């Protein structure tokens, strides 16, 4: 299940035009940070409009029902719609100052809302009411370089390396471990890539290389110490030799080592579910469909391997709840009360049960690790993200610069452009987008 669909560039451009005309909002909550309780500042009854892109397929209804039972004085108005419909409509709603009081979208989009004055800065609320040590670092994944925090995670979706046990056993290759390196993964994939019927064509691949960002090129460029953007998220770094090395190793899995099916071959077939590949990178939410569609498949996961640079990086996709900056003060407080409940043990347990994403509360992660559902090694996800989780070099113009880079990245993976030449071209295009969005 791919739960994090992306807003199109045209939608973002439309949003930018609408949101830039919005009046500036204060970064201060409706009550002072020293106030002892949020709920003490909520009227006896208050209305709260919650937006749910993807409806209850993404947000567990148990969470909504649990909140309503706990806070009957907060009257909920739920606006649910398919993800694409919601993300298109929200642009119009923001322009007409008719947005929900609280909703969620991708981290990069939320950062854009923050810079345009649409999302409330939650840093004072967090400082007032949360013990951040009770949560993994991903709690603050919407934090900007200047310290503002525009979102609270709806959930986190880290990567792990998934493997087919039967294919490993049939070839007498030891199972992967959490201590594997990228080189270990490549070496094993070479042993597992087989022409099983002798027709000169590969039937089983050792690894499936993705063209996407989270399961594709980001883990490879991070494995060599590279990146897409610098630490300040204002400069493109695709032409950095370390990034070029990562792109080269990524493409080599198909073009040189031939341990992966091509991008074109992957169009109409899920190689891992079809048991045609031994390994690939799996986003946590992907285990829902894997267990549903292939309940008898014998598989498990290990942490994303340690990179060529000796460091581990776990790509992590995050959706963020935001509070609308133009909501009424009492609605903001009610929205924050909802977020506090969302971060509670009860709601985080409901989130864990849904399988849609990992919770950020440490106690909920510990409970999840003890559950009996596949994968057995859930710590590959939970400890992986805790140890080395990182976002996808996201900034407010993430969707635009990624759209500019993707066609060239595809050409690199297809062997139509050399990584060095492609990286230079991407560098120019991405930096142009960054400069336009300063």
Short mmCIF file of C-alpha atoms in Angstrom, two decimals:
data_model
loop_
_atom_site.label_atom_id
_atom_site.label_comp_id
_atom_site.label_asym_id
_atom_site.label_seq_id
_atom_site.Cartn_x
_atom_site.Cartn_y
_atom_site.Cartn_z
CA UNK A 1 0.00 0.00 0.00
CA UNK A 2 1.41 3.30 -1.00
CA UNK A 3 -0.20 5.74 1.35
CA UNK A 4 1.83 8.84 0.64
CA UNK A 5 0.77 10.11 -2.71
CA UNK A 6 2.31 13.37 -3.88
CA UNK A 7 0.70 16.69 -4.69
CA UNK A 8 1.31 17.68 -8.28
CA UNK A 9 3.47 20.64 -9.16
CA UNK A 10 0.51 22.45 -10.69
CA UNK A 11 -1.45 22.12 -7.47
CA UNK A 12 1.48 23.47 -5.49
CA UNK A 13 1.83 26.42 -7.83
CA UNK A 14 -1.84 27.20 -7.43
CA UNK A 15 -1.50 26.88 -3.70
CA UNK A 16 1.48 29.19 -3.65
CA UNK A 17 -0.44 31.93 -5.41
CA UNK A 18 -3.37 31.56 -3.05
CA UNK A 19 -1.43 31.17 0.17
CA UNK A 20 0.99 34.01 -0.43
CA UNK A 21 -1.94 36.42 -0.34
CA UNK A 22 -2.89 35.22 3.15
CA UNK A 23 -2.37 37.53 6.04
CA UNK A 24 0.49 36.71 8.39
CA UNK A 25 -0.36 34.84 11.54
CA UNK A 26 1.27 34.96 14.93
CA UNK A 27 3.56 32.16 16.06
CA UNK A 28 2.18 32.36 19.60
CA UNK A 29 -0.53 29.98 20.86
CA UNK A 30 -3.83 31.35 22.06
CA UNK A 31 -2.65 30.84 25.62
CA UNK A 32 0.73 31.52 27.16
CA UNK A 33 3.31 28.71 27.19
CA UNK A 34 3.20 28.74 30.98
CA UNK A 35 -0.47 27.74 31.09
CA UNK A 36 -0.80 24.43 32.96
CA UNK A 37 -3.47 22.85 30.77
CA UNK A 38 -4.75 23.11 27.24
CA UNK A 39 -8.25 21.93 28.02
CA UNK A 40 -8.74 24.60 30.65
CA UNK A 41 -8.74 27.14 27.82
CA UNK A 42 -11.41 25.40 25.74
CA UNK A 43 -15.03 26.60 26.11
CA UNK A 44 -17.64 24.22 27.48
CA UNK A 45 -18.47 23.30 23.91
CA UNK A 46 -16.36 23.93 20.82
CA UNK A 47 -16.56 22.79 17.22
CA UNK A 48 -13.52 21.18 15.59
CA UNK A 49 -13.29 20.49 11.86
CA UNK A 50 -10.86 17.64 11.08
CA UNK A 51 -9.73 16.87 7.53
CA UNK A 52 -8.94 13.23 6.71
CA UNK A 53 -7.32 12.70 3.29
CA UNK A 54 -7.64 9.05 2.43
CA UNK A 55 -10.49 8.76 4.94
CA UNK A 56 -10.39 5.91 7.44
CA UNK A 57 -8.16 3.81 5.20
CA UNK A 58 -5.28 5.93 6.50
CA UNK A 59 -6.56 7.28 9.82
CA UNK A 60 -7.93 4.61 12.13
CA UNK A 61 -11.56 5.33 13.06
CA UNK A 62 -10.73 4.02 16.53
CA UNK A 63 -8.64 7.15 17.07
CA UNK A 64 -11.45 9.51 16.08
CA UNK A 65 -14.00 7.58 18.16
CA UNK A 66 -11.63 7.38 21.11
CA UNK A 67 -11.04 11.12 21.08
CA UNK A 68 -14.75 11.89 20.83
CA UNK A 69 -15.48 9.63 23.82
CA UNK A 70 -12.76 11.27 25.89
CA UNK A 71 -13.67 14.85 24.95
CA UNK A 72 -17.45 14.99 24.37
CA UNK A 73 -17.39 18.79 24.71
CA UNK A 74 -15.41 19.00 21.45
CA UNK A 75 -17.90 18.52 18.64
CA UNK A 76 -16.24 16.99 15.59
CA UNK A 77 -16.98 17.72 11.96
CA UNK A 78 -15.11 15.18 9.84
CA UNK A 79 -14.22 16.05 6.26
CA UNK A 80 -13.01 12.90 4.52
CA UNK A 81 -12.19 12.28 0.88
CA UNK A 82 -9.84 10.21 -1.29
CA UNK A 83 -6.30 11.52 -1.00
CA UNK A 84 -6.04 13.13 -4.43
CA UNK A 85 -9.45 14.77 -4.12
CA UNK A 86 -8.65 16.15 -0.68
CA UNK A 87 -5.25 17.56 -1.62
CA UNK A 88 -6.74 19.29 -4.64
CA UNK A 89 -9.71 20.73 -2.76
CA UNK A 90 -7.64 21.97 0.17
CA UNK A 91 -5.92 24.51 -2.10
CA UNK A 92 -9.28 26.14 -2.83
CA UNK A 93 -10.31 25.94 0.80
CA UNK A 94 -7.16 27.70 1.94
CA UNK A 95 -7.64 30.45 -0.63
CA UNK A 96 -11.23 30.94 0.58
CA UNK A 97 -10.22 30.78 4.27
CA UNK A 98 -12.48 27.74 4.61
CA UNK A 99 -9.94 25.06 5.49
CA UNK A 100 -10.40 22.52 8.31
CA UNK A 101 -9.01 23.48 11.68
CA UNK A 102 -6.64 20.51 11.48
CA UNK A 103 -5.62 18.08 8.74
CA UNK A 104 -2.54 16.22 7.51
CA UNK A 105 -0.43 15.97 4.38
CA UNK A 106 3.15 15.14 3.41
CA UNK A 107 5.96 16.65 5.44
CA UNK A 108 7.29 18.69 2.51
CA UNK A 109 3.86 20.20 1.86
CA UNK A 110 3.47 21.10 5.53
CA UNK A 111 6.83 22.89 5.49
CA UNK A 112 5.53 24.89 2.51
CA UNK A 113 2.37 25.76 4.41
CA UNK A 114 4.51 26.96 7.29
CA UNK A 115 6.60 29.34 5.19
CA UNK A 116 3.41 30.75 3.64
CA UNK A 117 1.70 31.42 6.96
CA UNK A 118 -0.94 28.70 6.63
CA UNK A 119 0.30 26.32 9.35
CA UNK A 120 0.51 27.27 13.01
CA UNK A 121 3.93 27.05 14.66
CA UNK A 122 3.52 24.25 17.19
CA UNK A 123 6.84 24.72 18.97
CA UNK A 124 5.33 26.69 21.89
CA UNK A 125 2.60 24.07 22.34
CA UNK A 126 5.15 21.25 22.33
CA UNK A 127 7.37 23.07 24.80
CA UNK A 128 4.40 23.66 27.06
CA UNK A 129 2.76 20.24 27.08
CA UNK A 130 4.95 17.42 25.78
CA UNK A 131 7.92 15.50 27.11
CA UNK A 132 9.84 15.05 23.89
CA UNK A 133 12.02 12.36 25.45
CA UNK A 134 8.95 10.08 25.41
CA UNK A 135 9.06 10.07 21.60
CA UNK A 136 11.50 9.17 18.87
CA UNK A 137 13.27 11.99 17.03
CA UNK A 138 10.77 11.80 14.17
CA UNK A 139 8.34 13.69 16.43
CA UNK A 140 10.18 16.83 15.34
CA UNK A 141 10.62 15.97 11.65
CA UNK A 142 8.68 19.10 10.66
CA UNK A 143 11.17 21.36 12.43
CA UNK A 144 12.71 24.10 10.32
CA UNK A 145 16.30 25.38 10.55
CA UNK A 146 15.03 28.42 12.50
CA UNK A 147 13.35 26.25 15.15
CA UNK A 148 9.70 26.46 14.12
CA UNK A 149 7.70 23.21 14.09
CA UNK A 150 4.75 23.12 11.72
CA UNK A 151 3.51 19.56 12.15
CA UNK A 152 3.01 16.54 14.37
CA UNK A 153 3.55 13.13 12.71
CA UNK A 154 0.46 11.27 11.59
CA UNK A 155 2.85 8.33 11.53
CA UNK A 156 6.28 7.42 10.22
CA UNK A 157 7.12 4.99 7.43
CA UNK A 158 10.76 3.92 7.52
CA UNK A 159 12.47 1.53 5.12
CA UNK A 160 13.91 -1.89 5.85
CA UNK A 161 15.49 -4.56 3.66
CA UNK A 162 12.90 -7.29 3.00
CA UNK A 163 14.02 -10.76 1.91
CA UNK A 164 12.46 -14.00 0.70
CA UNK A 165 13.64 -16.81 3.00
CA UNK A 166 12.91 -19.62 0.52
CA UNK A 167 15.09 -18.14 -2.21
CA UNK A 168 17.99 -17.76 0.23
CA UNK A 169 17.56 -21.34 1.49
CA UNK A 170 17.32 -22.82 -2.00
CA UNK A 171 20.66 -21.23 -2.88
CA UNK A 172 22.40 -21.95 0.45
CA UNK A 173 22.99 -18.25 1.02
CA UNK A 174 22.87 -17.09 4.68
CA UNK A 175 20.00 -14.79 5.60
CA UNK A 176 20.73 -11.05 5.84
CA UNK A 177 21.47 -9.58 9.26
CA UNK A 178 21.05 -6.16 10.83
CA UNK A 179 24.83 -5.76 10.55
CA UNK A 180 24.91 -6.14 6.77
CA UNK A 181 26.55 -3.49 4.62
CA UNK A 182 25.44 -2.38 1.16
CA UNK A 183 28.35 -4.39 -0.24
CA UNK A 184 27.10 -7.50 1.61
CA UNK A 185 23.70 -6.95 0.02
CA UNK A 186 25.17 -6.63 -3.48
CA UNK A 187 27.41 -9.69 -3.04
CA UNK A 188 24.48 -11.82 -1.88
CA UNK A 189 22.29 -10.51 -4.71
CA UNK A 190 24.86 -11.67 -7.27
CA UNK A 191 24.73 -15.18 -5.82
CA UNK A 192 20.93 -15.20 -5.87
CA UNK A 193 20.44 -13.93 -9.43
CA UNK A 194 19.66 -17.04 -11.48
CA UNK A 195 18.65 -18.32 -14.90
CA UNK A 196 16.71 -21.29 -13.53
CA UNK A 197 15.54 -22.83 -16.81
CA UNK A 198 18.68 -22.39 -18.89
CA UNK A 199 17.14 -20.20 -21.58
CA UNK A 200 19.72 -17.45 -21.18
CA UNK A 201 17.30 -15.11 -19.41
CA UNK A 202 17.29 -14.25 -15.73
CA UNK A 203 14.34 -15.75 -13.87
CA UNK A 204 15.18 -14.80 -10.27
CA UNK A 205 16.85 -11.51 -9.39
CA UNK A 206 18.83 -10.97 -6.22
CA UNK A 207 17.58 -7.44 -5.67
CA UNK A 208 14.86 -5.18 -7.03
CA UNK A 209 16.07 -1.62 -7.57
CA UNK A 210 13.34 1.01 -7.35
CA UNK A 211 13.23 4.24 -9.34
CA UNK A 212 11.34 6.13 -6.62
CA UNK A 213 12.98 8.40 -4.10
CA UNK A 214 12.39 6.61 -0.77
CA UNK A 215 13.09 3.04 -1.92
CA UNK A 216 15.26 4.08 -4.86
CA UNK A 217 17.94 6.70 -5.26
CA UNK A 218 17.92 8.38 -1.81
CA UNK A 219 19.18 5.31 0.12
CA UNK A 220 21.91 4.83 -2.48
CA UNK A 221 23.22 8.41 -2.45
CA UNK A 222 23.08 8.46 1.35
CA UNK A 223 25.03 5.19 1.42
CA UNK A 224 28.02 6.96 -0.13
CA UNK A 225 27.75 10.06 2.06
CA UNK A 226 25.95 12.10 -0.57
CA UNK A 227 22.73 14.08 -0.47
CA UNK A 228 20.29 15.94 -2.67
CA UNK A 229 20.48 19.22 -0.72
CA UNK A 230 22.87 20.75 1.77
CA UNK A 231 22.14 20.95 5.50
CA UNK A 232 20.38 24.29 5.10
CA UNK A 233 18.12 22.83 2.38
CA UNK A 234 18.90 25.76 0.07
CA UNK A 235 21.69 24.39 -2.14
CA UNK A 236 21.58 21.42 -4.50
CA UNK A 237 24.37 18.88 -4.02
CA UNK A 238 23.75 16.46 -6.90
CA UNK A 239 27.10 17.27 -8.48
CA UNK A 240 28.96 16.37 -5.28
CA UNK A 241 31.27 13.40 -6.05
CA UNK A 242 29.72 11.41 -3.18
CA UNK A 243 26.23 11.89 -4.62
CA UNK A 244 27.43 10.95 -8.11
CA UNK A 245 29.00 7.80 -6.65
CA UNK A 246 25.69 6.86 -5.03
CA UNK A 247 23.78 7.39 -8.28
CA UNK A 248 26.36 5.28 -10.10
CA UNK A 249 26.06 2.38 -7.66
CA UNK A 250 22.25 2.64 -7.86
CA UNK A 251 22.26 2.37 -11.66
CA UNK A 252 24.96 -0.32 -11.63
CA UNK A 253 22.58 -2.77 -9.96
CA UNK A 254 20.69 -2.88 -13.27
CA UNK A 255 23.22 -1.85 -15.90
CA UNK A 256 26.50 -3.39 -14.71
CA UNK A 257 25.84 -6.01 -12.02
CA UNK A 258 22.50 -7.04 -13.57
CA UNK A 259 21.11 -8.13 -10.19
CA UNK A 260 17.83 -6.25 -10.68
CA UNK A 261 15.06 -6.16 -13.27
CA UNK A 262 14.99 -2.95 -15.31
CA UNK A 263 12.64 -0.09 -14.58
CA UNK A 264 10.56 -1.01 -17.63
CA UNK A 265 10.30 -4.65 -16.56
CA UNK A 266 8.94 -3.59 -13.18
CA UNK A 267 6.02 -1.68 -14.72
CA UNK A 268 3.53 -4.54 -14.71
CA UNK A 269 4.91 -6.91 -12.09
CA UNK A 270 5.59 -6.85 -8.36
CA UNK A 271 8.74 -8.94 -8.40
CA UNK A 272 8.93 -9.52 -4.67
CA UNK A 273 5.32 -10.62 -4.25
CA UNK A 274 5.72 -12.82 -7.34
CA UNK A 275 8.79 -14.42 -5.70
CA UNK A 276 10.94 -13.31 -8.62
CA UNK A 277 13.39 -11.32 -6.52
CA UNK A 278 15.13 -12.17 -3.28
CA UNK A 279 15.42 -8.69 -1.75
CA UNK A 280 14.20 -5.13 -2.04
CA UNK A 281 13.66 -2.09 0.15
CA UNK A 282 10.25 -2.09 1.83
CA UNK A 283 8.43 0.84 3.38
CA UNK A 284 6.74 -0.14 6.65
CA UNK A 285 3.22 0.40 5.31
CA UNK A 286 3.99 -2.06 2.52
CA UNK A 287 3.76 -4.98 4.94
CA UNK A 288 -0.04 -4.54 5.04
CA UNK A 289 -0.54 -5.47 1.39
CA UNK A 290 2.25 -8.03 1.51
CA UNK A 291 0.56 -9.91 4.34
CA UNK A 292 -2.84 -9.54 2.68
CA UNK A 293 -1.86 -10.56 -0.84
CA UNK A 294 0.75 -13.20 0.04
CA UNK A 295 -0.18 -14.53 3.50
CA UNK A 296 1.88 -17.71 3.04
CA UNK A 297 5.03 -16.00 1.79
CA UNK A 298 7.97 -16.74 4.10
CA UNK A 299 9.70 -13.39 4.49
CA UNK A 300 11.32 -11.12 7.04
CA UNK A 301 13.23 -7.85 7.22
CA UNK A 302 16.52 -6.47 8.51
CA UNK A 303 17.66 -2.91 8.95
CA UNK A 304 18.65 -0.90 5.89
CA UNK A 305 22.29 -1.93 5.42
CA UNK A 306 25.23 0.15 6.59
CA UNK A 307 26.45 2.39 3.79
CA UNK A 308 29.73 2.38 1.92
CA UNK A 309 30.68 5.34 4.12
CA UNK A 310 30.27 3.26 7.28
CA UNK A 311 27.02 4.95 8.30
CA UNK A 312 23.43 3.77 8.24
CA UNK A 313 20.62 5.91 6.85
CA UNK A 314 16.97 4.84 7.06
CA UNK A 315 14.76 6.80 4.62
CA UNK A 316 11.60 7.75 6.48
CA UNK A 317 8.38 9.09 4.96
CA UNK A 318 6.29 11.21 7.30
CA UNK A 319 2.84 12.71 7.02
CA UNK A 320 2.20 15.63 9.36
CA UNK A 321 -0.86 16.95 11.16
CA UNK A 322 -1.05 20.75 11.04
CA UNK A 323 -3.23 23.29 12.78
CA UNK A 324 -4.65 25.93 10.45
CA UNK A 325 -3.17 29.29 11.41
CA UNK A 326 -6.44 31.13 10.71
CA UNK A 327 -8.59 28.86 12.85
CA UNK A 328 -10.35 30.46 15.80
CA UNK A 329 -8.32 30.48 19.04
CA UNK A 330 -10.65 27.99 20.73
CA UNK A 331 -10.50 25.72 17.67
CA UNK A 332 -6.69 25.82 17.76
CA UNK A 333 -6.76 24.72 21.38
CA UNK A 334 -9.23 21.95 20.56
CA UNK A 335 -7.00 20.88 17.66
CA UNK A 336 -3.99 20.76 19.95
CA UNK A 337 -6.00 18.68 22.43
CA UNK A 338 -6.65 16.26 19.57
CA UNK A 339 -2.93 16.10 18.78
CA UNK A 340 -2.08 15.43 22.41
CA UNK A 341 -4.58 12.58 22.38
CA UNK A 342 -3.15 11.35 19.07
CA UNK A 343 0.25 11.14 20.76
CA UNK A 344 -1.12 9.30 23.80
CA UNK A 345 -0.51 5.61 24.48
CA UNK A 346 -4.11 4.78 23.59
CA UNK A 347 -4.17 6.45 20.18
CA UNK A 348 -0.63 5.40 19.31
CA UNK A 349 -1.65 1.80 20.02
CA UNK A 350 -4.60 2.19 17.63
CA UNK A 351 -2.15 3.52 15.04
CA UNK A 352 0.11 0.49 15.55
CA UNK A 353 -2.81 -1.89 15.11
CA UNK A 354 -3.72 -0.34 11.77
CA UNK A 355 -0.32 -1.22 10.28
CA UNK A 356 -0.47 1.96 8.19
CA UNK A 357 2.58 3.49 9.82
CA UNK A 358 4.74 3.34 12.92
CA UNK A 359 3.83 5.37 16.01
CA UNK A 360 6.30 7.89 17.42
CA UNK A 361 5.62 7.14 21.10
CA UNK A 362 8.39 4.91 22.44
CA UNK A 363 6.05 2.84 24.64
CA UNK A 364 3.85 2.06 21.63
CA UNK A 365 6.88 0.97 19.62
CA UNK A 366 7.93 -1.43 22.37
CA UNK A 367 4.44 -2.97 22.39
CA UNK A 368 4.47 -3.28 18.61
CA UNK A 369 7.76 -5.18 18.65
CA UNK A 370 6.09 -7.90 20.74
CA UNK A 371 3.19 -8.52 18.34
CA UNK A 372 3.10 -11.81 16.42
CA UNK A 373 2.27 -10.55 12.92
CA UNK A 374 4.88 -10.58 10.14
CA UNK A 375 7.55 -9.43 9.92
CA UNK A 376 9.13 -11.17 12.90
CA UNK A 377 12.00 -8.71 13.11
CA UNK A 378 9.93 -5.56 13.63
CA UNK A 379 12.93 -3.95 15.26
CA UNK A 380 14.40 -3.60 11.79
CA UNK A 381 11.83 -0.82 11.41
CA UNK A 382 11.46 0.42 15.00
CA UNK A 383 15.13 0.41 15.96
CA UNK A 384 16.18 1.30 12.44
CA UNK A 385 14.27 4.57 12.44
CA UNK A 386 15.30 5.28 16.02
CA UNK A 387 18.96 4.73 15.17
CA UNK A 388 19.25 6.36 11.76
CA UNK A 389 15.91 7.64 10.51
CA UNK A 390 16.03 10.63 8.20
CA UNK A 391 13.64 12.46 5.91
CA UNK A 392 14.07 12.75 2.16
CA UNK A 393 15.97 16.06 2.04
CA UNK A 394 12.62 17.80 2.22
CA UNK A 395 12.07 21.54 2.06
CA UNK A 396 9.09 23.71 1.02
CA UNK A 397 9.88 23.28 -2.70
CA UNK A 398 10.51 19.51 -2.43
CA UNK A 399 7.79 18.51 -4.84
CA UNK A 400 8.94 20.99 -7.47
CA UNK A 401 12.64 20.18 -7.41
CA UNK A 402 11.95 16.46 -7.25
CA UNK A 403 9.69 16.72 -10.31
CA UNK A 404 12.51 18.51 -12.15
CA UNK A 405 15.02 15.80 -11.21
CA UNK A 406 12.92 12.68 -11.80
CA UNK A 407 13.07 12.45 -15.63
CA UNK A 408 16.85 12.72 -15.57
CA UNK A 409 17.13 10.20 -12.75
CA UNK A 410 15.06 7.80 -14.84
CA UNK A 411 17.43 8.32 -17.77
CA UNK A 412 20.37 7.45 -15.50
CA UNK A 413 18.67 4.27 -14.30
CA UNK A 414 17.74 3.33 -17.88
CA UNK A 415 21.32 3.83 -19.08
CA UNK A 416 20.41 6.73 -21.34
CA UNK A 417 22.65 9.18 -19.46
CA UNK A 418 25.88 8.67 -17.57
CA UNK A 419 25.51 9.42 -13.85
CA UNK A 420 28.10 12.21 -14.00
CA UNK A 421 26.38 13.97 -16.89
CA UNK A 422 22.91 13.42 -15.47
CA UNK A 423 23.96 14.72 -12.06
CA UNK A 424 25.26 17.96 -13.60
CA UNK A 425 21.96 18.48 -15.38
CA UNK A 426 19.96 17.72 -12.23
CA UNK A 427 22.16 20.10 -10.25
CA UNK A 428 21.27 23.00 -12.54
CA UNK A 429 17.55 22.25 -12.64
CA UNK A 430 17.18 21.69 -8.89
CA UNK A 431 19.20 24.77 -7.97
CA UNK A 432 17.03 26.82 -10.31
CA UNK A 433 13.91 25.65 -8.45
CA UNK A 434 15.53 26.38 -5.09
CA UNK A 435 16.52 29.89 -6.18
CA UNK A 436 13.03 30.62 -7.45
CA UNK A 437 11.56 29.63 -4.07
CA UNK A 438 13.85 31.59 -1.80
#
